[in-house]
PDB file of C-alpha atoms in Angstrom:
ATOM      1  CA  MET I  89      24.147  26.040  13.248  1.00  0.00           C
ATOM      2  CA  ALA I  90      25.727  24.761  10.031  1.00  0.00           C
ATOM      3  CA  LEU I  91      24.936  21.195  11.021  1.00  0.00           C
ATOM      4  CA  GLU I  92      21.310  22.100  11.691  1.00  0.00           C
ATOM      5  CA  THR I  93      21.076  23.795   8.276  1.00  0.00           C
ATOM      6  CA  ASP I  94      22.510  20.751   6.547  1.00  0.00           C
ATOM      7  CA  ARG I  95      20.030  18.474   8.275  1.00  0.00           C
ATOM      8  CA  SER I  96      17.132  20.729   7.309  1.00  0.00           C
ATOM      9  CA  GLN I  97      18.245  20.643   3.681  1.00  0.00           C
ATOM     10  CA  ALA I  98      18.688  16.882   3.728  1.00  0.00           C
ATOM     11  CA  ASP I  99      15.180  16.352   5.039  1.00  0.00           C
ATOM     12  CA  SER I 100      13.170  18.542   2.678  1.00  0.00           C
ATOM     13  CA  PRO I 101      11.074  16.961  -0.082  1.00  0.00           C
ATOM     14  CA  VAL I 102      12.319  19.228  -2.917  1.00  0.00           C
ATOM     15  CA  ARG I 103      15.502  18.328  -4.768  1.00  0.00           C
ATOM     16  CA  GLN I 104      18.260  20.922  -4.965  1.00  0.00           C
ATOM     17  CA  GLY I 105      19.843  21.542  -8.343  1.00  0.00           C
ATOM     18  CA  VAL I 106      18.233  18.491  -9.939  1.00  0.00           C
ATOM     19  CA  PRO I 107      15.736  19.260 -12.720  1.00  0.00           C
ATOM     20  CA  GLY I 108      12.493  17.345 -12.405  1.00  0.00           C
ATOM     21  CA  ARG I 109      11.436  14.961 -15.125  1.00  0.00           C
ATOM     22  CA  ALA I 110       8.425  15.737 -17.274  1.00  0.00           C
ATOM     23  CA  TRP I 111       5.304  13.803 -16.282  1.00  0.00           C
ATOM     24  CA  TRP I 112       5.441  11.687 -19.432  1.00  0.00           C
ATOM     25  CA  ARG I 113       8.969  10.480 -18.640  1.00  0.00           C
ATOM     26  CA  ARG I 114       7.668   8.262 -15.831  1.00  0.00           C
ATOM     27  CA  PRO I 115       6.559   5.251 -17.889  1.00  0.00           C
ATOM     28  CA  TRP I 116       5.243   3.374 -14.854  1.00  0.00           C
ATOM     29  CA  VAL I 117       2.664   5.994 -13.826  1.00  0.00           C
ATOM     30  CA  LEU I 118      -0.029   5.246 -16.400  1.00  0.00           C
ATOM     31  CA  PRO I 119       0.230   1.427 -16.136  1.00  0.00           C
ATOM     32  CA  LEU I 120       0.026   1.705 -12.342  1.00  0.00           C
ATOM     33  CA  GLY I 121      -3.154   3.753 -12.553  1.00  0.00           C
ATOM     34  CA  VAL I 122      -4.682   1.424 -15.137  1.00  0.00           C
ATOM     35  CA  VAL I 123      -3.919  -1.664 -13.060  1.00  0.00           C
ATOM     36  CA  ALA I 124      -5.339  -0.067  -9.900  1.00  0.00           C
ATOM     37  CA  VAL I 125      -8.558   1.020 -11.621  1.00  0.00           C
ATOM     38  CA  ALA I 126      -8.968  -2.345 -13.371  1.00  0.00           C
ATOM     39  CA  PHE I 127      -8.468  -4.174 -10.087  1.00  0.00           C
ATOM     40  CA  LEU I 128     -11.069  -2.036  -8.344  1.00  0.00           C
ATOM     41  CA  CYS I 129     -13.551  -2.468 -11.210  1.00  0.00           C
ATOM     42  CA  TYR I 130     -13.250  -6.210 -10.645  1.00  0.00           C
ATOM     43  CA  SER I 131     -13.180  -6.208  -6.834  1.00  0.00           C
ATOM     44  CA  LEU I 132     -15.692  -3.534  -5.821  1.00  0.00           C
ATOM     45  CA  PRO I 133     -19.036  -4.535  -7.438  1.00  0.00           C
ATOM     46  CA  PRO I 134     -19.854  -7.432  -5.059  1.00  0.00           C
ATOM     47  CA  TYR I 135     -19.538  -5.058  -2.104  1.00  0.00           C
ATOM     48  CA  LEU I 136     -21.219  -1.975  -3.555  1.00  0.00           C
ATOM     49  CA  ALA I 137     -24.469  -3.934  -3.773  1.00  0.00           C
ATOM     50  CA  LEU I 138     -24.391  -4.446   0.022  1.00  0.00           C
ATOM     51  CA  ASP I 139     -25.603  -7.997  -0.481  1.00  0.00           C
ATOM     52  CA  PRO I 140     -23.836 -10.513   1.810  1.00  0.00           C
ATOM     53  CA  ALA I 141     -24.585 -13.258  -0.707  1.00  0.00           C
ATOM     54  CA  GLY I 142     -22.133 -11.630  -3.119  1.00  0.00           C
ATOM     55  CA  SER I 143     -19.199 -11.621  -0.710  1.00  0.00           C
ATOM     56  CA  ARG I 144     -16.062 -13.430  -1.852  1.00  0.00           C
ATOM     57  CA  VAL I 145     -15.108 -14.126   1.783  1.00  0.00           C
ATOM     58  CA  PRO I 146     -17.330 -16.574   3.716  1.00  0.00           C
ATOM     59  CA  ALA I 147     -18.664 -15.155   6.961  1.00  0.00           C
ATOM     60  CA  PRO I 148     -17.560 -16.959  10.131  1.00  0.00           C
ATOM     61  CA  GLN I 149     -20.204 -18.128  12.558  1.00  0.00           C
ATOM     62  CA  GLY I 150     -21.010 -15.815  15.426  1.00  0.00           C
ATOM     63  CA  PHE I 151     -19.919 -12.608  13.667  1.00  0.00           C
ATOM     64  CA  ALA I 152     -23.062 -11.090  12.193  1.00  0.00           C
ATOM     65  CA  ALA I 153     -21.365  -7.828  11.215  1.00  0.00           C
ATOM     66  CA  HIS I 154     -18.598  -9.590   9.274  1.00  0.00           C
ATOM     67  CA  TYR I 155     -19.855  -8.595   5.825  1.00  0.00           C
ATOM     68  CA  PHE I 156     -20.261  -4.917   6.677  1.00  0.00           C
ATOM     69  CA  VAL I 157     -16.836  -4.764   8.343  1.00  0.00           C
ATOM     70  CA  LEU I 158     -15.440  -6.357   5.188  1.00  0.00           C
ATOM     71  CA  VAL I 159     -17.263  -3.800   3.020  1.00  0.00           C
ATOM     72  CA  GLY I 160     -15.752  -0.975   5.067  1.00  0.00           C
ATOM     73  CA  HIS I 161     -12.283  -2.474   4.674  1.00  0.00           C
ATOM     74  CA  VAL I 162     -12.728  -2.771   0.912  1.00  0.00           C
ATOM     75  CA  LEU I 163     -14.110   0.757   0.458  1.00  0.00           C
ATOM     76  CA  PHE I 164     -11.482   2.466   2.595  1.00  0.00           C
ATOM     77  CA  GLY I 165      -8.813   0.333   0.949  1.00  0.00           C
ATOM     78  CA  SER I 166     -10.044   1.506  -2.461  1.00  0.00           C
ATOM     79  CA  VAL I 167      -9.571   5.114  -1.333  1.00  0.00           C
ATOM     80  CA  ALA I 168      -6.031   4.269  -0.250  1.00  0.00           C
ATOM     81  CA  MET I 169      -5.248   2.549  -3.545  1.00  0.00           C
ATOM     82  CA  LEU I 170      -6.497   5.384  -5.740  1.00  0.00           C
ATOM     83  CA  THR I 171      -4.934   8.212  -3.739  1.00  0.00           C
ATOM     84  CA  CYS I 172      -1.538   6.547  -3.411  1.00  0.00           C
ATOM     85  CA  CYS I 173      -1.246   6.374  -7.215  1.00  0.00           C
ATOM     86  CA  LEU I 174      -1.113  10.182  -7.191  1.00  0.00           C
ATOM     87  CA  GLN I 175       1.012  10.414  -4.058  1.00  0.00           C
ATOM     88  CA  ILE I 176       3.753   8.226  -5.499  1.00  0.00           C
ATOM     89  CA  TRP I 177       3.959  10.293  -8.731  1.00  0.00           C
ATOM     90  CA  PRO I 178       7.040  12.607  -8.486  1.00  0.00           C
ATOM     91  CA  TRP I 179       5.791  15.087 -11.103  1.00  0.00           C
ATOM     92  CA  PHE I 180       2.479  15.528  -9.285  1.00  0.00           C
ATOM     93  CA  ARG I 181       4.228  16.058  -5.943  1.00  0.00           C
ATOM     94  CA  ARG I 182       6.456  18.797  -7.393  1.00  0.00           C
ATOM     95  CA  ARG I 183       3.782  20.510  -9.475  1.00  0.00           C
ATOM     96  CA  TYR I 184       0.962  20.442  -6.931  1.00  0.00           C
ATOM     97  CA  PRO I 185       2.480  20.359  -3.417  1.00  0.00           C
ATOM     98  CA  LEU I 186      -0.698  21.614  -1.719  1.00  0.00           C
ATOM     99  CA  ALA I 187      -2.802  18.932  -3.417  1.00  0.00           C
ATOM    100  CA  HIS I 188      -0.160  16.374  -2.454  1.00  0.00           C
ATOM    101  CA  ARG I 189      -0.506  17.326   1.204  1.00  0.00           C
ATOM    102  CA  ARG I 190      -4.308  17.260   1.149  1.00  0.00           C
ATOM    103  CA  ILE I 191      -4.525  13.987  -0.739  1.00  0.00           C
ATOM    104  CA  GLY I 192      -1.953  12.603   1.677  1.00  0.00           C
ATOM    105  CA  ARG I 193      -4.320  13.285   4.557  1.00  0.00           C
ATOM    106  CA  VAL I 194      -7.095  11.483   2.674  1.00  0.00           C
ATOM    107  CA  TYR I 195      -4.748   8.552   2.006  1.00  0.00           C
ATOM    108  CA  VAL I 196      -3.858   8.245   5.684  1.00  0.00           C
ATOM    109  CA  PHE I 197      -7.111   9.042   7.496  1.00  0.00           C
ATOM    110  CA  ALA I 198      -9.773   8.033   4.972  1.00  0.00           C
ATOM    111  CA  GLY I 199      -7.801   5.191   3.459  1.00  0.00           C
ATOM    112  CA  VAL I 200      -5.094   3.295   5.290  1.00  0.00           C
ATOM    113  CA  VAL I 201      -5.993   3.851   8.945  1.00  0.00           C
ATOM    114  CA  PRO I 202      -9.647   2.700   8.805  1.00  0.00           C
ATOM    115  CA  SER I 203      -8.930   0.022   6.206  1.00  0.00           C
ATOM    116  CA  ALA I 204      -6.034  -1.438   8.204  1.00  0.00           C
ATOM    117  CA  LEU I 205      -8.015  -1.475  11.463  1.00  0.00           C
ATOM    118  CA  LEU I 206     -10.914  -3.212   9.733  1.00  0.00           C
ATOM    119  CA  ALA I 207      -8.481  -5.607   8.028  1.00  0.00           C
ATOM    120  CA  ILE I 208      -7.149  -6.647  11.421  1.00  0.00           C
ATOM    121  CA  THR I 209     -10.714  -7.260  12.596  1.00  0.00           C
ATOM    122  CA  VAL I 210     -11.726  -9.277   9.541  1.00  0.00           C
ATOM    123  CA  GLY I 211      -8.383 -11.060   9.309  1.00  0.00           C
ATOM    124  CA  SER I 212      -8.550 -12.244  12.901  1.00  0.00           C
ATOM    125  CA  VAL I 213     -11.598 -14.375  12.027  1.00  0.00           C
ATOM    126  CA  SER I 214     -10.510 -15.433   8.545  1.00  0.00           C
ATOM    127  CA  PRO I 215     -12.151 -18.698   7.410  1.00  0.00           C
ATOM    128  CA  PHE I 216      -9.005 -19.653   5.482  1.00  0.00           C
ATOM    129  CA  GLY I 217      -7.082 -21.132   8.389  1.00  0.00           C
ATOM    130  CA  PRO I 218      -4.685 -19.997  11.134  1.00  0.00           C
ATOM    131  CA  VAL I 219      -1.746 -19.355   8.783  1.00  0.00           C
ATOM    132  CA  THR I 220      -3.825 -16.835   6.843  1.00  0.00           C
ATOM    133  CA  VAL I 221      -5.170 -15.326  10.070  1.00  0.00           C
ATOM    134  CA  VAL I 222      -1.649 -14.541  11.285  1.00  0.00           C
ATOM    135  CA  SER I 223      -0.678 -13.105   7.899  1.00  0.00           C
ATOM    136  CA  ASP I 224      -3.764 -10.889   7.600  1.00  0.00           C
ATOM    137  CA  VAL I 225      -3.442  -9.501  11.122  1.00  0.00           C
ATOM    138  CA  LEU I 226       0.279  -8.882  10.778  1.00  0.00           C
ATOM    139  CA  LEU I 227      -0.201  -7.220   7.398  1.00  0.00           C
ATOM    140  CA  GLY I 228      -2.760  -4.855   8.905  1.00  0.00           C
ATOM    141  CA  VAL I 229      -0.422  -3.983  11.774  1.00  0.00           C
ATOM    142  CA  VAL I 230       2.608  -3.417   9.513  1.00  0.00           C
ATOM    143  CA  TRP I 231       0.559  -1.399   6.995  1.00  0.00           C
ATOM    144  CA  LEU I 232      -0.788   0.789   9.773  1.00  0.00           C
ATOM    145  CA  GLY I 233       2.672   1.100  11.355  1.00  0.00           C
ATOM    146  CA  CYS I 234       4.470   2.140   8.154  1.00  0.00           C
ATOM    147  CA  THR I 235       1.801   4.707   7.306  1.00  0.00           C
ATOM    148  CA  THR I 236       1.755   6.162  10.820  1.00  0.00           C
ATOM    149  CA  ALA I 237       5.559   6.390  10.832  1.00  0.00           C
ATOM    150  CA  GLY I 238       5.430   8.237   7.493  1.00  0.00           C
ATOM    151  CA  TRP I 239       2.797  10.651   8.791  1.00  0.00           C
ATOM    152  CA  ARG I 240       4.774  11.386  11.955  1.00  0.00           C
ATOM    153  CA  ALA I 241       7.948  11.910   9.962  1.00  0.00           C
ATOM    154  CA  VAL I 242       6.381  14.565   7.735  1.00  0.00           C
ATOM    155  CA  ARG I 243       4.869  16.324  10.748  1.00  0.00           C
ATOM    156  CA  GLN I 244       8.387  16.496  12.197  1.00  0.00           C
ATOM    157  CA  ARG I 245       9.786  17.723   8.853  1.00  0.00           C
ATOM    158  CA  ARG I 246      11.859  14.581   8.391  1.00  0.00           C
ATOM    159  CA  PHE I 247      10.999  14.456   4.723  1.00  0.00           C
ATOM    160  CA  ALA I 248      13.537  11.823   3.706  1.00  0.00           C
ATOM    161  CA  ASP I 249      12.186   9.451   6.353  1.00  0.00           C
ATOM    162  CA  HIS I 250       8.631  10.338   5.308  1.00  0.00           C
ATOM    163  CA  ARG I 251       9.368   9.362   1.730  1.00  0.00           C
ATOM    164  CA  ARG I 252      10.871   6.008   2.711  1.00  0.00           C
ATOM    165  CA  TRP I 253       8.024   5.048   5.034  1.00  0.00           C
ATOM    166  CA  MET I 254       5.401   6.051   2.496  1.00  0.00           C
ATOM    167  CA  ILE I 255       7.041   3.962  -0.211  1.00  0.00           C
ATOM    168  CA  ARG I 256       6.724   0.975   2.115  1.00  0.00           C
ATOM    169  CA  SER I 257       3.110   1.946   2.817  1.00  0.00           C
ATOM    170  CA  PHE I 258       2.423   2.215  -0.919  1.00  0.00           C
ATOM    171  CA  ALA I 259       3.890  -1.257  -1.496  1.00  0.00           C
ATOM    172  CA  LEU I 260       1.648  -2.756   1.175  1.00  0.00           C
ATOM    173  CA  THR I 261      -1.389  -0.942  -0.228  1.00  0.00           C
ATOM    174  CA  MET I 262      -0.772  -2.539  -3.614  1.00  0.00           C
ATOM    175  CA  SER I 263       0.074  -5.976  -2.225  1.00  0.00           C
ATOM    176  CA  ILE I 264      -3.552  -7.078  -2.622  1.00  0.00           C
ATOM    177  CA  ILE I 265      -3.027  -7.062  -6.401  1.00  0.00           C
ATOM    178  CA  VAL I 266      -0.029  -9.375  -6.017  1.00  0.00           C
ATOM    179  CA  ASN I 267      -2.166 -11.572  -3.781  1.00  0.00           C
ATOM    180  CA  ARG I 268      -4.683 -12.037  -6.577  1.00  0.00           C
ATOM    181  CA  ILE I 269      -1.875 -13.114  -8.911  1.00  0.00           C
ATOM    182  CA  VAL I 270      -0.126 -15.476  -6.492  1.00  0.00           C
ATOM    183  CA  GLY I 271      -3.372 -17.221  -5.504  1.00  0.00           C
ATOM    184  CA  PRO I 272      -4.140 -18.778  -8.922  1.00  0.00           C
ATOM    185  CA  LEU I 273      -0.472 -19.693  -9.388  1.00  0.00           C
ATOM    186  CA  ALA I 274      -0.420 -21.473  -6.021  1.00  0.00           C
ATOM    187  CA  ALA I 275      -3.673 -23.231  -6.911  1.00  0.00           C
ATOM    188  CA  ALA I 276      -2.271 -24.402 -10.240  1.00  0.00           C
ATOM    189  CA  ILE I 277       0.825 -25.812  -8.533  1.00  0.00           C
ATOM    190  CA  LEU I 278      -0.857 -27.407  -5.502  1.00  0.00           C
ATOM    191  CA  ALA I 279      -4.158 -28.666  -6.937  1.00  0.00           C
ATOM    192  CA  PRO I 280      -2.575 -31.673  -8.689  1.00  0.00           C
ATOM    193  CA  ARG I 281      -1.245 -32.757  -5.263  1.00  0.00           C
ATOM    194  CA  LEU I 282      -4.709 -32.982  -3.691  1.00  0.00           C
ATOM    195  CA  ALA I 283      -4.701 -36.788  -3.522  1.00  0.00           C
ATOM    196  CA  THR I 284      -1.092 -37.081  -2.374  1.00  0.00           C
ATOM    197  CA  THR I 285       0.233 -34.147  -0.342  1.00  0.00           C
ATOM    198  CA  PHE I 286      -3.193 -33.244   1.062  1.00  0.00           C
ATOM    199  CA  ASP I 287      -4.591 -36.770   1.345  1.00  0.00           C
ATOM    200  CA  GLY I 288      -7.708 -35.739  -0.533  1.00  0.00           C
ATOM    201  CA  SER I 289      -8.598 -32.920   1.869  1.00  0.00           C
ATOM    202  CA  GLU I 290      -9.931 -29.928  -0.053  1.00  0.00           C
ATOM    203  CA  VAL I 291      -9.962 -27.913   3.171  1.00  0.00           C
ATOM    204  CA  ALA I 292      -6.224 -28.458   3.665  1.00  0.00           C
ATOM    205  CA  LEU I 293      -5.590 -27.591   0.024  1.00  0.00           C
ATOM    206  CA  GLY I 294      -7.644 -24.406   0.218  1.00  0.00           C
ATOM    207  CA  GLN I 295      -5.979 -23.259   3.422  1.00  0.00           C
ATOM    208  CA  SER I 296      -2.536 -23.931   1.972  1.00  0.00           C
ATOM    209  CA  ILE I 297      -3.296 -21.904  -1.146  1.00  0.00           C
ATOM    210  CA  ALA I 298      -4.710 -19.052   0.932  1.00  0.00           C
ATOM    211  CA  GLY I 299      -1.767 -19.093   3.327  1.00  0.00           C
ATOM    212  CA  LEU I 300       0.820 -19.066   0.543  1.00  0.00           C
ATOM    213  CA  SER I 301      -0.828 -16.215  -1.327  1.00  0.00           C
ATOM    214  CA  ALA I 302      -1.447 -14.221   1.863  1.00  0.00           C
ATOM    215  CA  TRP I 303       2.142 -14.375   3.117  1.00  0.00           C
ATOM    216  CA  THR I 304       3.937 -14.241  -0.225  1.00  0.00           C
ATOM    217  CA  SER I 305       2.145 -11.164  -1.564  1.00  0.00           C
ATOM    218  CA  TRP I 306       2.868  -8.587   1.136  1.00  0.00           C
ATOM    219  CA  VAL I 307       6.241  -9.943   2.222  1.00  0.00           C
ATOM    220  CA  LEU I 308       7.433  -9.979  -1.384  1.00  0.00           C
ATOM    221  CA  VAL I 309       6.379  -6.407  -2.168  1.00  0.00           C
ATOM    222  CA  LEU I 310       7.855  -5.155   1.104  1.00  0.00           C
ATOM    223  CA  LEU I 311      11.188  -6.808   0.301  1.00  0.00           C
ATOM    224  CA  VAL I 312      11.151  -5.327  -3.202  1.00  0.00           C
ATOM    225  CA  ALA I 313      10.362  -1.871  -1.815  1.00  0.00           C
ATOM    226  CA  GLN I 314      13.218  -2.126   0.683  1.00  0.00           C
ATOM    227  CA  TRP I 315      15.598  -3.330  -2.028  1.00  0.00           C
ATOM    228  CA  TRP I 316      14.602  -0.355  -4.187  1.00  0.00           C
ATOM    229  CA  LEU I 317      15.130   2.074  -1.292  1.00  0.00           C
ATOM    230  CA  ASP I 318      18.527   0.602  -0.432  1.00  0.00           C
ATOM    231  CA  ARG I 319      19.816   0.864  -3.985  1.00  0.00           C
ATOM    232  CA  LYS I 320      18.750   4.486  -4.491  1.00  0.00           C
ATOM    233  CA  PRO I 321      21.495   7.018  -3.635  1.00  0.00           C
ATOM    234  CA  ALA I 322      20.886   9.642  -0.970  1.00  0.00           C
ATOM    235  CA  ARG I 323      19.501  12.861  -2.430  1.00  0.00           C
ATOM    236  CA  LYS I 324      20.334  16.426  -1.451  1.00  0.00           C
ATOM    237  CA  VAL I 325      17.310  18.662  -1.290  1.00  0.00           C
ATOM    238  CA  SER I 326      16.437  22.199  -0.244  1.00  0.00           C
ATOM    239  CA  ALA I 327      14.191  23.459   2.544  1.00  0.00           C
ATOM    240  CA  SER I 328      11.768  25.565   0.518  1.00  0.00           C
ATOM    241  CA  VAL I 329       8.616  23.556   1.168  1.00  0.00           C
ATOM    242  CA  PRO I 330       6.431  24.814   4.053  1.00  0.00           C
ATOM    243  CA  ALA I 331       5.532  22.580   6.969  1.00  0.00           C
ATOM    244  CA  ARG I 332       2.457  20.454   6.673  1.00  0.00           C
TER     245      ARG I 332
END
């Protein structure tokens, strides 16, 4: 019985005997929200118009619905990005636990799950070469897997596991921002090698840039998230939060 009590306390999301920080003592919260909103203000307009001519991803031949699948991925992904900014905020989780649970459902079922499934569909026919295809499909699978594992953990009241899986899910949600940073850097490094390394082939150059940015972005953020989780000490918490 004592062992079961200890496990219940170790798995609850509320810290025991540790005062929570004020909301303004999390200096990363506001910059995170600003970056997410700024990114969406840049990325969303071409898809809100529902005009295939404005797409930033060329449509492959034989897939007439490509643009609308891509639009769905972008819109659901935007929901995931905005909601996870609140979900990852410790002060918000402590102050508004009911809102945290409800927004969490939106994040999972109206954000990650549909966006990841559509990402796998779109990624499997990516026009940026086979290296990018593998990366996009694998990213969708891992993103979906981490989020599903986090959802199952909270349903089973394994709150510590839930937190760890959702941090990984959050990192993958935000990896698209890193992708947009790595892409221009890779282009700046590789473009001068067009006539030598790529023998003048702009297709090979473009696929190499896309492949590097695709793989580097999500693998890098996942490694950073795991490093952060591994360096954080285990936390003792109480069992006062009701089941979801």
